[in-house]
Amino acid sequence: LVSTLKAQSYSAFALHPYYAVGWNRTDVYKYMGFDKFVSLENIMDVSLMREYQANGSDPNYLQQLVEEAYPGENMLIRQYISDSYDYKLLIKDYEDRDKSTPYFAFNVTMQNHGGYTTSCVNFDESIYATSVSKDYIKANKYLSLVKASDNAFKELIDYFSTVKKPTVICMFGDHQPSVETGFICEALGVDSLSGLTSQQEQSRHITPFIIWANYDIEEQFIDKLSANYLSSLVMKTANVEMPLYNKYLLRLSEILPVINVAGYCDSKGNYYSWEDE
């Protein structure tokens, strides 16, 4: 997506509010062609993180350190940069952009990352699963984080609703959270995660996505689409010129709308594992 858009004169900005070395982003993002990459090291003094880790990795202690260093900034939820603060950074980069070229940003947020056992004064855990047999601490914490993400996403949408430049935003999840096995079993309606059907196994890799624009686009609900097709759908929605490969992918998605690590699914709703002929 980066090289395709840069070939059409877009600038390309990458944002990830955690350490730059994760997934070798310092090299990979250069190879992908991003013009600029902002990471945790550009956002805050990472010596605060080292002090927090050296003192038992207590998120309340990190909150105290960050409050003292950046009073009134409200940077964190738990021990991570919040989605709300992350979006403020994204908006600032957009406002400071080169206005002579179209703008593309890829933003990998950090707020909802695991683990889900520690609590912190900077995070209100207000969402609880009620249709399950017990209190699942990790799952409830994750659901509360998702609610905080919803609130932050509204802030982002509210801002770009006022922007005159035609803007398309795609938000998607990269994987499901690592919460209690019992919670996953209840959600799937099974006693164990061994011996799952191909459909059940693939359902463990479903995350939602939304594509929004600040102008009229066709409203639709897409029941199934795997991540390998998502950039093509975004380009189509934004009316960006697509390479033949992306056009091919969109045609393939009509036949096999889902291709993932666990198997694939055809347009008739049949699920297959990679072991199936």
PDB file of C-alpha atoms in Angstrom:
ATOM      1  CA  LEU A   1       0.000   0.000   0.000  1.00  0.00           C
ATOM      2  CA  VAL A   2       2.854   2.407   0.787  1.00  0.00           C
ATOM      3  CA  SER A   3       4.622   1.969  -2.551  1.00  0.00           C
ATOM      4  CA  THR A   4       1.328   2.048  -4.481  1.00  0.00           C
ATOM      5  CA  LEU A   5       0.301   5.355  -2.922  1.00  0.00           C
ATOM      6  CA  LYS A   6       3.783   6.886  -3.117  1.00  0.00           C
ATOM      7  CA  ALA A   7       3.779   6.125  -6.844  1.00  0.00           C
ATOM      8  CA  GLN A   8       0.720   8.403  -6.922  1.00  0.00           C
ATOM      9  CA  SER A   9       2.583  11.221  -5.098  1.00  0.00           C
ATOM     10  CA  TYR A  10       1.307  10.502  -1.582  1.00  0.00           C
ATOM     11  CA  SER A  11       3.445  11.200   1.454  1.00  0.00           C
ATOM     12  CA  ALA A  12       3.663   8.253   3.862  1.00  0.00           C
ATOM     13  CA  PHE A  13       3.765   8.554   7.662  1.00  0.00           C
ATOM     14  CA  ALA A  14       4.074   5.665  10.148  1.00  0.00           C
ATOM     15  CA  LEU A  15       3.130   5.947  13.829  1.00  0.00           C
ATOM     16  CA  HIS A  16       3.578   3.331  16.548  1.00  0.00           C
ATOM     17  CA  PRO A  17       3.611   4.590  20.158  1.00  0.00           C
ATOM     18  CA  TYR A  18       5.937   1.873  21.452  1.00  0.00           C
ATOM     19  CA  TYR A  19       9.585   0.956  20.948  1.00  0.00           C
ATOM     20  CA  ALA A  20      10.789   1.401  17.363  1.00  0.00           C
ATOM     21  CA  VAL A  21      12.697  -1.899  17.301  1.00  0.00           C
ATOM     22  CA  GLY A  22       9.532  -4.042  17.613  1.00  0.00           C
ATOM     23  CA  TRP A  23       9.121  -6.232  14.519  1.00  0.00           C
ATOM     24  CA  ASN A  24      12.308  -4.551  13.253  1.00  0.00           C
ATOM     25  CA  ARG A  25      10.256  -1.497  12.257  1.00  0.00           C
ATOM     26  CA  THR A  26      13.341   0.716  12.125  1.00  0.00           C
ATOM     27  CA  ASP A  27      14.477  -1.171   9.008  1.00  0.00           C
ATOM     28  CA  VAL A  28      11.198  -2.579   7.694  1.00  0.00           C
ATOM     29  CA  TYR A  29       9.396   0.766   7.529  1.00  0.00           C
ATOM     30  CA  LYS A  30      12.322   2.235   5.545  1.00  0.00           C
ATOM     31  CA  TYR A  31      12.163  -0.691   3.121  1.00  0.00           C
ATOM     32  CA  MET A  32       8.411  -0.202   2.759  1.00  0.00           C
ATOM     33  CA  GLY A  33       9.057   3.414   1.813  1.00  0.00           C
ATOM     34  CA  PHE A  34       7.652   5.439   4.697  1.00  0.00           C
ATOM     35  CA  ASP A  35       8.948   9.012   4.702  1.00  0.00           C
ATOM     36  CA  LYS A  36       8.762   9.333   8.484  1.00  0.00           C
ATOM     37  CA  PHE A  37       8.325   6.994  11.443  1.00  0.00           C
ATOM     38  CA  VAL A  38       7.342   8.220  14.903  1.00  0.00           C
ATOM     39  CA  SER A  39       7.761   5.752  17.783  1.00  0.00           C
ATOM     40  CA  LEU A  40       7.766   5.864  21.582  1.00  0.00           C
ATOM     41  CA  GLU A  41      11.297   7.258  21.538  1.00  0.00           C
ATOM     42  CA  ASN A  42       9.982  10.361  19.728  1.00  0.00           C
ATOM     43  CA  ILE A  43       6.970  10.741  22.022  1.00  0.00           C
ATOM     44  CA  MET A  44       8.408  10.562  25.538  1.00  0.00           C
ATOM     45  CA  ASP A  45      11.630  10.191  27.484  1.00  0.00           C
ATOM     46  CA  VAL A  46      12.087   6.398  27.420  1.00  0.00           C
ATOM     47  CA  SER A  47      14.324   6.558  30.490  1.00  0.00           C
ATOM     48  CA  LEU A  48      11.009   6.765  32.356  1.00  0.00           C
ATOM     49  CA  MET A  49      10.164   3.325  30.947  1.00  0.00           C
ATOM     50  CA  ARG A  50      13.512   1.957  32.103  1.00  0.00           C
ATOM     51  CA  GLU A  51      12.941   3.322  35.607  1.00  0.00           C
ATOM     52  CA  TYR A  52       9.417   1.840  35.651  1.00  0.00           C
ATOM     53  CA  GLN A  53      10.743  -1.570  34.575  1.00  0.00           C
ATOM     54  CA  ALA A  54      13.573  -1.442  37.117  1.00  0.00           C
ATOM     55  CA  ASN A  55      11.045  -0.823  39.898  1.00  0.00           C
ATOM     56  CA  GLY A  56       8.723  -3.788  39.440  1.00  0.00           C
ATOM     57  CA  SER A  57       6.843  -2.644  36.292  1.00  0.00           C
ATOM     58  CA  ASP A  58       4.025  -1.100  38.317  1.00  0.00           C
ATOM     59  CA  PRO A  59       1.821   0.906  35.900  1.00  0.00           C
ATOM     60  CA  ASN A  60       0.795   3.248  38.735  1.00  0.00           C
ATOM     61  CA  TYR A  61       4.469   4.146  39.213  1.00  0.00           C
ATOM     62  CA  LEU A  62       4.864   4.787  35.475  1.00  0.00           C
ATOM     63  CA  GLN A  63       1.756   6.989  35.556  1.00  0.00           C
ATOM     64  CA  GLN A  64       3.323   8.984  38.382  1.00  0.00           C
ATOM     65  CA  LEU A  65       6.609   9.396  36.469  1.00  0.00           C
ATOM     66  CA  VAL A  66       4.856  10.481  33.273  1.00  0.00           C
ATOM     67  CA  GLU A  67       2.562  12.899  35.127  1.00  0.00           C
ATOM     68  CA  GLU A  68       5.604  14.561  36.682  1.00  0.00           C
ATOM     69  CA  ALA A  69       7.458  14.776  33.352  1.00  0.00           C
ATOM     70  CA  TYR A  70       4.443  15.726  31.217  1.00  0.00           C
ATOM     71  CA  PRO A  71       1.866  17.377  33.509  1.00  0.00           C
ATOM     72  CA  GLY A  72      -1.660  17.561  32.097  1.00  0.00           C
ATOM     73  CA  GLU A  73      -0.835  15.519  28.968  1.00  0.00           C
ATOM     74  CA  ASN A  74      -2.863  12.393  29.947  1.00  0.00           C
ATOM     75  CA  MET A  75      -0.638  10.206  27.798  1.00  0.00           C
ATOM     76  CA  LEU A  76      -1.318   6.751  29.246  1.00  0.00           C
ATOM     77  CA  ILE A  77      -3.954   4.108  29.750  1.00  0.00           C
ATOM     78  CA  ARG A  78      -2.377   1.465  31.960  1.00  0.00           C
ATOM     79  CA  GLN A  79       1.310   1.364  30.927  1.00  0.00           C
ATOM     80  CA  TYR A  80       0.751   2.202  27.258  1.00  0.00           C
ATOM     81  CA  ILE A  81       0.176   5.366  25.225  1.00  0.00           C
ATOM     82  CA  SER A  82      -3.595   5.727  24.961  1.00  0.00           C
ATOM     83  CA  ASP A  83      -5.488   5.693  21.668  1.00  0.00           C
ATOM     84  CA  SER A  84      -6.752   9.184  22.455  1.00  0.00           C
ATOM     85  CA  TYR A  85      -3.223  10.574  22.832  1.00  0.00           C
ATOM     86  CA  ASP A  86      -2.045   8.574  19.817  1.00  0.00           C
ATOM     87  CA  TYR A  87      -4.753  10.189  17.679  1.00  0.00           C
ATOM     88  CA  LYS A  88      -3.668  13.634  18.871  1.00  0.00           C
ATOM     89  CA  LEU A  89      -0.193  12.839  17.518  1.00  0.00           C
ATOM     90  CA  LEU A  90      -1.693  11.644  14.240  1.00  0.00           C
ATOM     91  CA  ILE A  91      -3.810  14.772  13.878  1.00  0.00           C
ATOM     92  CA  LYS A  92      -0.802  16.993  14.595  1.00  0.00           C
ATOM     93  CA  ASP A  93       1.208  15.246  11.890  1.00  0.00           C
ATOM     94  CA  TYR A  94      -1.707  15.670   9.481  1.00  0.00           C
ATOM     95  CA  GLU A  95      -1.922  19.383  10.261  1.00  0.00           C
ATOM     96  CA  ASP A  96       1.856  19.782   9.793  1.00  0.00           C
ATOM     97  CA  ARG A  97       1.886  17.797   6.524  1.00  0.00           C
ATOM     98  CA  ASP A  98       3.118  18.961   3.131  1.00  0.00           C
ATOM     99  CA  LYS A  99      -0.198  20.245   1.800  1.00  0.00           C
ATOM    100  CA  SER A 100       0.966  20.052  -1.815  1.00  0.00           C
ATOM    101  CA  THR A 101       0.711  16.230  -1.794  1.00  0.00           C
ATOM    102  CA  PRO A 102      -1.992  13.755  -0.676  1.00  0.00           C
ATOM    103  CA  TYR A 103      -1.412  12.181   2.726  1.00  0.00           C
ATOM    104  CA  PHE A 104      -1.250   8.554   3.876  1.00  0.00           C
ATOM    105  CA  ALA A 105      -0.684   7.389   7.459  1.00  0.00           C
ATOM    106  CA  PHE A 106      -0.354   3.900   8.940  1.00  0.00           C
ATOM    107  CA  ASN A 107      -0.919   3.879  12.692  1.00  0.00           C
ATOM    108  CA  VAL A 108      -0.374   0.817  14.896  1.00  0.00           C
ATOM    109  CA  THR A 109      -1.839   1.682  18.304  1.00  0.00           C
ATOM    110  CA  MET A 110      -0.720   0.162  21.594  1.00  0.00           C
ATOM    111  CA  GLN A 111      -3.403   0.865  24.200  1.00  0.00           C
ATOM    112  CA  ASN A 112      -5.141  -2.539  24.135  1.00  0.00           C
ATOM    113  CA  HIS A 113      -2.036  -4.719  24.075  1.00  0.00           C
ATOM    114  CA  GLY A 114      -1.818  -7.585  26.588  1.00  0.00           C
ATOM    115  CA  GLY A 115      -1.384  -8.604  29.293  1.00  0.00           C
ATOM    116  CA  TYR A 116      -4.665  -7.981  31.013  1.00  0.00           C
ATOM    117  CA  THR A 117      -3.952  -8.711  34.676  1.00  0.00           C
ATOM    118  CA  THR A 118      -2.672  -5.411  36.100  1.00  0.00           C
ATOM    119  CA  SER A 119      -4.950  -2.523  37.068  1.00  0.00           C
ATOM    120  CA  CYS A 120      -4.050   1.157  37.130  1.00  0.00           C
ATOM    121  CA  VAL A 121      -5.486   4.396  38.490  1.00  0.00           C
ATOM    122  CA  ASN A 122      -5.512   5.882  34.979  1.00  0.00           C
ATOM    123  CA  PHE A 123      -7.969   3.319  33.587  1.00  0.00           C
ATOM    124  CA  ASP A 124     -11.652   2.933  34.424  1.00  0.00           C
ATOM    125  CA  GLU A 125     -12.694  -0.712  34.058  1.00  0.00           C
ATOM    126  CA  SER A 126     -16.383  -0.213  33.391  1.00  0.00           C
ATOM    127  CA  ILE A 127     -17.371  -3.005  30.961  1.00  0.00           C
ATOM    128  CA  TYR A 128     -18.177  -6.557  32.081  1.00  0.00           C
ATOM    129  CA  ALA A 129     -19.382  -9.658  30.267  1.00  0.00           C
ATOM    130  CA  THR A 130     -22.643 -10.700  31.960  1.00  0.00           C
ATOM    131  CA  SER A 131     -23.792 -13.644  29.840  1.00  0.00           C
ATOM    132  CA  VAL A 132     -20.975 -15.933  31.016  1.00  0.00           C
ATOM    133  CA  SER A 133     -20.720 -18.296  33.972  1.00  0.00           C
ATOM    134  CA  LYS A 134     -18.023 -16.431  35.932  1.00  0.00           C
ATOM    135  CA  ASP A 135     -16.015 -13.247  36.195  1.00  0.00           C
ATOM    136  CA  TYR A 136     -13.219 -13.305  33.618  1.00  0.00           C
ATOM    137  CA  ILE A 137     -10.728 -10.650  34.726  1.00  0.00           C
ATOM    138  CA  LYS A 138      -8.679 -10.536  31.503  1.00  0.00           C
ATOM    139  CA  ALA A 139     -11.691 -10.554  29.187  1.00  0.00           C
ATOM    140  CA  ASN A 140     -13.450  -7.804  31.154  1.00  0.00           C
ATOM    141  CA  LYS A 141     -10.318  -5.665  31.143  1.00  0.00           C
ATOM    142  CA  TYR A 142     -10.005  -6.114  27.379  1.00  0.00           C
ATOM    143  CA  LEU A 143     -13.682  -5.210  26.834  1.00  0.00           C
ATOM    144  CA  SER A 144     -13.184  -2.059  28.922  1.00  0.00           C
ATOM    145  CA  LEU A 145     -10.154  -1.176  26.789  1.00  0.00           C
ATOM    146  CA  VAL A 146     -12.234  -1.636  23.635  1.00  0.00           C
ATOM    147  CA  LYS A 147     -14.798   0.793  25.050  1.00  0.00           C
ATOM    148  CA  ALA A 148     -11.986   3.326  25.605  1.00  0.00           C
ATOM    149  CA  SER A 149     -10.933   2.737  21.987  1.00  0.00           C
ATOM    150  CA  ASP A 150     -14.487   3.445  20.825  1.00  0.00           C
ATOM    151  CA  ASN A 151     -14.433   6.767  22.673  1.00  0.00           C
ATOM    152  CA  ALA A 152     -11.054   7.707  21.173  1.00  0.00           C
ATOM    153  CA  PHE A 153     -12.142   6.702  17.664  1.00  0.00           C
ATOM    154  CA  LYS A 154     -15.100   9.065  18.015  1.00  0.00           C
ATOM    155  CA  GLU A 155     -12.632  11.862  18.781  1.00  0.00           C
ATOM    156  CA  LEU A 156     -10.699  11.022  15.604  1.00  0.00           C
ATOM    157  CA  ILE A 157     -13.854  10.884  13.479  1.00  0.00           C
ATOM    158  CA  ASP A 158     -15.173  14.120  14.977  1.00  0.00           C
ATOM    159  CA  TYR A 159     -11.961  15.876  13.947  1.00  0.00           C
ATOM    160  CA  PHE A 160     -11.874  14.572  10.373  1.00  0.00           C
ATOM    161  CA  SER A 161     -15.589  15.282   9.964  1.00  0.00           C
ATOM    162  CA  THR A 162     -14.586  18.956   9.957  1.00  0.00           C
ATOM    163  CA  VAL A 163     -11.711  18.515   7.485  1.00  0.00           C
ATOM    164  CA  LYS A 164     -12.443  19.707   3.930  1.00  0.00           C
ATOM    165  CA  LYS A 165      -9.968  17.405   2.215  1.00  0.00           C
ATOM    166  CA  PRO A 166     -11.636  14.096   1.230  1.00  0.00           C
ATOM    167  CA  THR A 167     -10.461  11.624   3.865  1.00  0.00           C
ATOM    168  CA  VAL A 168     -10.849   7.862   4.268  1.00  0.00           C
ATOM    169  CA  ILE A 169     -10.060   6.105   7.547  1.00  0.00           C
ATOM    170  CA  CYS A 170      -9.824   2.330   7.943  1.00  0.00           C
ATOM    171  CA  MET A 171      -9.596   0.901  11.454  1.00  0.00           C
ATOM    172  CA  PHE A 172      -8.983  -2.815  11.961  1.00  0.00           C
ATOM    173  CA  GLY A 173      -7.741  -5.269  14.566  1.00  0.00           C
ATOM    174  CA  ASP A 174      -4.629  -7.359  13.975  1.00  0.00           C
ATOM    175  CA  HIS A 175      -5.541 -10.299  16.224  1.00  0.00           C
ATOM    176  CA  GLN A 176      -7.814 -11.373  19.058  1.00  0.00           C
ATOM    177  CA  PRO A 177      -6.627 -10.813  22.638  1.00  0.00           C
ATOM    178  CA  SER A 178      -4.997 -13.464  24.790  1.00  0.00           C
ATOM    179  CA  VAL A 179      -7.689 -13.809  27.466  1.00  0.00           C
ATOM    180  CA  GLU A 180      -8.931 -16.734  29.559  1.00  0.00           C
ATOM    181  CA  THR A 181      -9.386 -20.036  27.708  1.00  0.00           C
ATOM    182  CA  GLY A 182     -12.645 -20.548  29.602  1.00  0.00           C
ATOM    183  CA  PHE A 183     -14.030 -17.302  28.217  1.00  0.00           C
ATOM    184  CA  ILE A 184     -13.139 -18.327  24.650  1.00  0.00           C
ATOM    185  CA  CYS A 185     -14.749 -21.743  25.168  1.00  0.00           C
ATOM    186  CA  GLU A 186     -17.967 -20.114  26.428  1.00  0.00           C
ATOM    187  CA  ALA A 187     -17.978 -17.688  23.492  1.00  0.00           C
ATOM    188  CA  LEU A 188     -17.595 -20.614  21.071  1.00  0.00           C
ATOM    189  CA  GLY A 189     -20.014 -22.863  22.967  1.00  0.00           C
ATOM    190  CA  VAL A 190     -17.478 -25.673  23.403  1.00  0.00           C
ATOM    191  CA  ASP A 191     -15.952 -27.509  26.355  1.00  0.00           C
ATOM    192  CA  SER A 192     -12.385 -27.456  25.028  1.00  0.00           C
ATOM    193  CA  LEU A 193     -10.297 -25.714  22.368  1.00  0.00           C
ATOM    194  CA  SER A 194      -9.028 -29.045  21.089  1.00  0.00           C
ATOM    195  CA  GLY A 195     -10.958 -30.694  18.275  1.00  0.00           C
ATOM    196  CA  LEU A 196     -12.535 -27.488  16.967  1.00  0.00           C
ATOM    197  CA  THR A 197     -14.217 -27.528  13.589  1.00  0.00           C
ATOM    198  CA  SER A 198     -12.563 -25.542  10.797  1.00  0.00           C
ATOM    199  CA  GLN A 199     -15.205 -22.831  11.194  1.00  0.00           C
ATOM    200  CA  GLN A 200     -14.638 -22.607  14.952  1.00  0.00           C
ATOM    201  CA  GLU A 201     -10.856 -22.507  14.517  1.00  0.00           C
ATOM    202  CA  GLN A 202     -11.128 -19.746  11.933  1.00  0.00           C
ATOM    203  CA  SER A 203     -13.535 -17.796  14.146  1.00  0.00           C
ATOM    204  CA  ARG A 204     -10.674 -17.427  16.639  1.00  0.00           C
ATOM    205  CA  HIS A 205      -8.955 -15.152  14.089  1.00  0.00           C
ATOM    206  CA  ILE A 206     -11.866 -12.775  13.402  1.00  0.00           C
ATOM    207  CA  THR A 207     -11.410  -9.081  14.176  1.00  0.00           C
ATOM    208  CA  PRO A 208     -13.685  -6.236  13.066  1.00  0.00           C
ATOM    209  CA  PHE A 209     -12.869  -3.429  10.662  1.00  0.00           C
ATOM    210  CA  ILE A 210     -14.581  -0.221   9.684  1.00  0.00           C
ATOM    211  CA  ILE A 211     -14.036   2.085   6.712  1.00  0.00           C
ATOM    212  CA  TRP A 212     -15.278   5.648   7.186  1.00  0.00           C
ATOM    213  CA  ALA A 213     -15.100   8.729   4.981  1.00  0.00           C
ATOM    214  CA  ASN A 214     -15.874  12.392   5.532  1.00  0.00           C
ATOM    215  CA  TYR A 215     -17.905  12.334   2.300  1.00  0.00           C
ATOM    216  CA  ASP A 216     -20.608  10.050   0.958  1.00  0.00           C
ATOM    217  CA  ILE A 217     -19.467   6.505   0.205  1.00  0.00           C
ATOM    218  CA  GLU A 218     -21.627   3.454  -0.397  1.00  0.00           C
ATOM    219  CA  GLU A 219     -22.865   2.094   2.918  1.00  0.00           C
ATOM    220  CA  GLN A 220     -22.391  -1.651   3.180  1.00  0.00           C
ATOM    221  CA  PHE A 221     -21.847  -4.464   5.650  1.00  0.00           C
ATOM    222  CA  ILE A 222     -19.171  -6.989   4.739  1.00  0.00           C
ATOM    223  CA  ASP A 223     -19.678 -10.201   6.657  1.00  0.00           C
ATOM    224  CA  LYS A 224     -16.386 -11.894   5.763  1.00  0.00           C
ATOM    225  CA  LEU A 225     -13.137 -10.510   4.357  1.00  0.00           C
ATOM    226  CA  SER A 226      -9.607 -11.494   5.327  1.00  0.00           C
ATOM    227  CA  ALA A 227      -6.783  -9.030   5.901  1.00  0.00           C
ATOM    228  CA  ASN A 228      -5.006  -9.814   2.612  1.00  0.00           C
ATOM    229  CA  TYR A 229      -7.845  -8.056   0.784  1.00  0.00           C
ATOM    230  CA  LEU A 230      -8.300  -5.075   3.082  1.00  0.00           C
ATOM    231  CA  SER A 231      -5.876  -2.625   1.460  1.00  0.00           C
ATOM    232  CA  SER A 232      -7.480  -3.306  -1.928  1.00  0.00           C
ATOM    233  CA  LEU A 233     -10.913  -2.564  -0.508  1.00  0.00           C
ATOM    234  CA  VAL A 234      -9.611   0.662   1.028  1.00  0.00           C
ATOM    235  CA  MET A 235      -8.129   1.739  -2.321  1.00  0.00           C
ATOM    236  CA  LYS A 236     -11.363   0.908  -4.119  1.00  0.00           C
ATOM    237  CA  THR A 237     -13.400   2.835  -1.544  1.00  0.00           C
ATOM    238  CA  ALA A 238     -11.068   5.843  -1.812  1.00  0.00           C
ATOM    239  CA  ASN A 239     -11.166   5.669  -5.623  1.00  0.00           C
ATOM    240  CA  VAL A 240      -7.373   5.299  -5.754  1.00  0.00           C
ATOM    241  CA  GLU A 241      -5.818   3.892  -8.915  1.00  0.00           C
ATOM    242  CA  MET A 242      -5.178   0.193  -8.249  1.00  0.00           C
ATOM    243  CA  PRO A 243      -2.435  -2.037  -9.658  1.00  0.00           C
ATOM    244  CA  LEU A 244      -3.573  -5.171 -11.466  1.00  0.00           C
ATOM    245  CA  TYR A 245      -2.577  -7.255  -8.455  1.00  0.00           C
ATOM    246  CA  ASN A 246      -5.079  -5.475  -6.209  1.00  0.00           C
ATOM    247  CA  LYS A 247      -7.789  -5.809  -8.855  1.00  0.00           C
ATOM    248  CA  TYR A 248      -6.999  -9.530  -8.961  1.00  0.00           C
ATOM    249  CA  LEU A 249      -7.300  -9.749  -5.175  1.00  0.00           C
ATOM    250  CA  LEU A 250     -10.742  -8.137  -5.217  1.00  0.00           C
ATOM    251  CA  ARG A 251     -11.873 -10.658  -7.845  1.00  0.00           C
ATOM    252  CA  LEU A 252     -10.419 -13.511  -5.770  1.00  0.00           C
ATOM    253  CA  SER A 253     -12.276 -12.200  -2.696  1.00  0.00           C
ATOM    254  CA  GLU A 254     -15.551 -12.891  -4.502  1.00  0.00           C
ATOM    255  CA  ILE A 255     -14.582 -16.588  -4.701  1.00  0.00           C
ATOM    256  CA  LEU A 256     -12.585 -17.024  -1.475  1.00  0.00           C
ATOM    257  CA  PRO A 257     -13.503 -14.123   0.819  1.00  0.00           C
ATOM    258  CA  VAL A 258     -11.390 -15.535   3.667  1.00  0.00           C
ATOM    259  CA  ILE A 259      -7.834 -16.910   3.540  1.00  0.00           C
ATOM    260  CA  ASN A 260      -6.084 -17.150   6.908  1.00  0.00           C
ATOM    261  CA  VAL A 261      -3.604 -19.095   9.010  1.00  0.00           C
ATOM    262  CA  ALA A 262      -6.228 -21.696   9.983  1.00  0.00           C
ATOM    263  CA  GLY A 263      -7.725 -22.291   6.531  1.00  0.00           C
ATOM    264  CA  TYR A 264     -10.106 -20.559   4.168  1.00  0.00           C
ATOM    265  CA  CYS A 265     -13.786 -19.994   3.415  1.00  0.00           C
ATOM    266  CA  ASP A 266     -15.566 -19.858   0.061  1.00  0.00           C
ATOM    267  CA  SER A 267     -18.336 -17.551  -1.100  1.00  0.00           C
ATOM    268  CA  LYS A 268     -20.983 -20.165  -0.229  1.00  0.00           C
ATOM    269  CA  GLY A 269     -19.954 -20.195   3.435  1.00  0.00           C
ATOM    270  CA  ASN A 270     -18.064 -23.507   3.361  1.00  0.00           C
ATOM    271  CA  TYR A 271     -15.048 -23.652   5.683  1.00  0.00           C
ATOM    272  CA  TYR A 272     -11.878 -25.599   4.901  1.00  0.00           C
ATOM    273  CA  SER A 273      -8.664 -26.319   6.780  1.00  0.00           C
ATOM    274  CA  TRP A 274      -5.332 -26.516   4.994  1.00  0.00           C
ATOM    275  CA  GLU A 275      -5.384 -30.296   5.496  1.00  0.00           C
ATOM    276  CA  ASP A 276      -8.555 -30.631   3.354  1.00  0.00           C
ATOM    277  CA  GLU A 277      -8.172 -31.664  -0.267  1.00  0.00           C
TER     278      GLU A 277
END
